XYZ file of C-alpha atoms in Angstrom:
179
model
C 32.423 33.157 50.810
C 33.268 31.302 54.102
C 30.604 33.330 55.832
C 27.191 31.362 55.151
C 25.453 34.757 54.476
C 28.578 35.315 52.124
C 26.034 32.557 48.733
C 22.881 34.002 49.914
C 24.542 38.142 49.041
C 25.878 37.062 45.554
C 22.500 35.130 44.460
C 20.475 38.786 45.366
C 22.883 40.792 43.178
C 21.983 39.517 39.573
C 18.393 40.201 39.538
C 19.752 43.362 42.052
C 21.941 44.303 38.939
C 20.235 42.369 35.957
C 16.259 43.643 36.520
C 16.526 46.836 37.906
C 17.377 48.339 34.628
C 13.258 49.843 34.966
C 11.339 50.192 37.777
C 8.337 48.827 37.294
C 10.870 45.000 37.330
C 12.459 46.163 39.242
C 8.759 46.084 41.717
C 8.005 43.308 40.628
C 11.148 40.765 40.775
C 10.970 42.793 44.592
C 7.162 41.793 45.570
C 7.215 38.711 43.762
C 10.574 38.023 45.393
C 8.186 39.001 49.268
C 5.527 37.032 48.254
C 7.404 33.489 47.984
C 9.413 34.070 50.633
C 6.787 34.096 52.815
C 4.548 31.505 50.926
C 8.082 28.944 50.689
C 8.593 29.712 54.541
C 4.941 29.294 55.814
C 5.118 25.791 54.350
C 8.160 25.262 54.883
C 7.427 24.863 58.143
C 4.170 23.262 57.836
C 6.464 20.301 55.957
C 10.042 20.386 57.622
C 8.372 18.483 60.673
C 6.478 15.602 57.755
C 9.419 14.922 55.906
C 12.404 12.595 56.864
C 16.130 14.455 55.939
C 16.875 13.474 53.052
C 13.478 14.744 51.793
C 14.143 18.298 53.140
C 16.268 19.243 49.593
C 14.382 18.047 46.694
C 10.893 19.493 48.931
C 12.639 22.597 49.353
C 13.005 22.288 45.920
C 9.635 21.225 44.532
C 8.015 23.800 46.693
C 9.670 26.278 45.626
C 9.756 25.976 41.711
C 6.364 25.528 42.328
C 5.674 28.545 44.102
C 7.976 30.537 42.281
C 6.355 29.035 38.684
C 2.980 30.271 40.324
C 3.877 33.363 40.862
C 5.210 33.091 38.037
C 2.028 32.214 35.233
C -0.057 34.497 38.060
C 1.908 37.657 36.902
C 2.152 36.274 33.103
C -2.033 36.480 33.838
C -2.190 39.872 35.273
C -0.244 41.861 33.636
C 2.581 40.363 30.427
C 4.425 44.311 30.854
C 5.366 43.432 33.580
C 6.386 40.062 33.394
C 8.238 40.647 30.276
C 11.246 42.567 31.558
C 11.818 40.241 34.431
C 12.483 37.941 32.402
C 14.889 34.470 34.318
C 15.164 37.086 36.964
C 11.994 35.683 38.261
C 13.166 31.959 38.835
C 16.221 33.054 40.041
C 13.944 33.604 43.443
C 13.138 29.745 43.545
C 17.061 28.666 43.807
C 17.113 32.313 46.842
C 14.201 30.150 48.663
C 16.744 26.497 48.742
C 19.494 28.913 49.921
C 17.783 31.180 52.374
C 16.141 27.832 53.645
C 19.780 25.744 53.309
C 21.252 28.586 55.935
C 18.850 28.816 58.995
C 17.427 32.036 57.677
C 13.519 31.073 58.400
C 14.799 29.858 61.968
C 15.718 33.517 62.268
C 12.891 35.967 63.755
C 10.137 37.655 61.943
C 11.523 41.551 61.974
C 15.042 40.034 60.914
C 13.000 38.580 57.620
C 11.357 41.927 57.348
C 14.549 43.844 56.850
C 16.249 41.265 54.986
C 13.181 42.096 51.828
C 12.674 45.671 53.147
C 16.863 46.156 51.975
C 16.162 43.819 49.327
C 13.472 46.706 47.961
C 15.209 50.237 49.327
C 18.449 48.177 47.132
C 16.095 47.690 44.252
C 13.842 50.109 43.958
C 16.783 52.531 44.661
C 19.104 51.288 42.386
C 16.535 51.323 39.474
C 15.805 55.005 39.682
C 18.982 55.797 40.047
C 19.933 54.228 36.509
C 16.270 55.345 34.820
C 17.189 58.521 35.979
C 21.080 58.791 34.536
C 19.262 56.693 31.264
C 16.889 59.328 31.353
C 19.567 62.150 31.172
C 21.415 61.199 28.310
C 23.985 57.897 29.818
C 21.915 54.813 28.790
C 24.973 52.188 29.395
C 22.839 52.979 32.438
C 20.112 50.827 31.799
C 21.436 48.657 30.716
C 23.217 45.071 32.635
C 26.952 46.564 32.366
C 25.924 49.398 33.661
C 24.243 48.080 36.020
C 27.451 46.689 37.403
C 29.785 50.161 37.607
C 26.787 51.910 39.143
C 26.893 49.147 41.066
C 30.791 49.642 41.729
C 30.349 53.582 42.061
C 27.980 52.813 45.092
C 30.147 50.184 47.130
C 32.945 52.042 46.372
C 31.668 55.471 47.501
C 29.933 53.745 50.600
C 33.090 52.142 51.126
C 35.545 55.664 50.873
C 32.016 57.126 52.953
C 33.279 54.931 56.557
C 35.061 55.995 58.903
C 37.078 53.230 59.780
C 37.809 49.641 58.293
C 36.778 46.718 59.473
C 40.666 45.961 59.657
C 41.262 49.008 61.585
C 39.160 49.205 64.439
C 41.375 46.002 66.527
C 43.938 48.034 65.657
C 42.297 51.276 67.869
C 43.261 50.715 71.062
C 47.542 49.457 70.843
C 50.119 51.202 70.279
C 53.349 49.823 68.625
C 57.046 49.488 70.065
C 58.882 51.898 68.908
């Protein structure tokens, strides 16, 4: 966790594993993520210059909690069936906003923010579709959280095995070891 992006990536794993048991909940968390992150970025851009530096963190927490609560209430009023499978994962979006703000995410180009949101959505929907397929094929564990951990671990292992070289081997490619 020495990298600044490591914490924000770890926080994204929780909804990725927990909210992808069903396609509708994955779509709901992803849409809520996009709406709240966008509103938070716009709100903090307006507030940041008006707040003293000591008030940035409490102001960010208050804004993130307010936006997430409003999005959760709107989802509950709009479709209770969509709201129920989301569980606590919608509330973690507020924490994600604060962490992303702390790591300087909202100072990046819009293209980088869109790329992260799109990658998160593709992962959420792809893992949900795969878990639903495996669950309907008879592997019921895939629709539960432990099955999400197992499936994500297998996918990450396959991704690393598919990569031609590891990061440590790239440094030694042009060097010849003495005999």
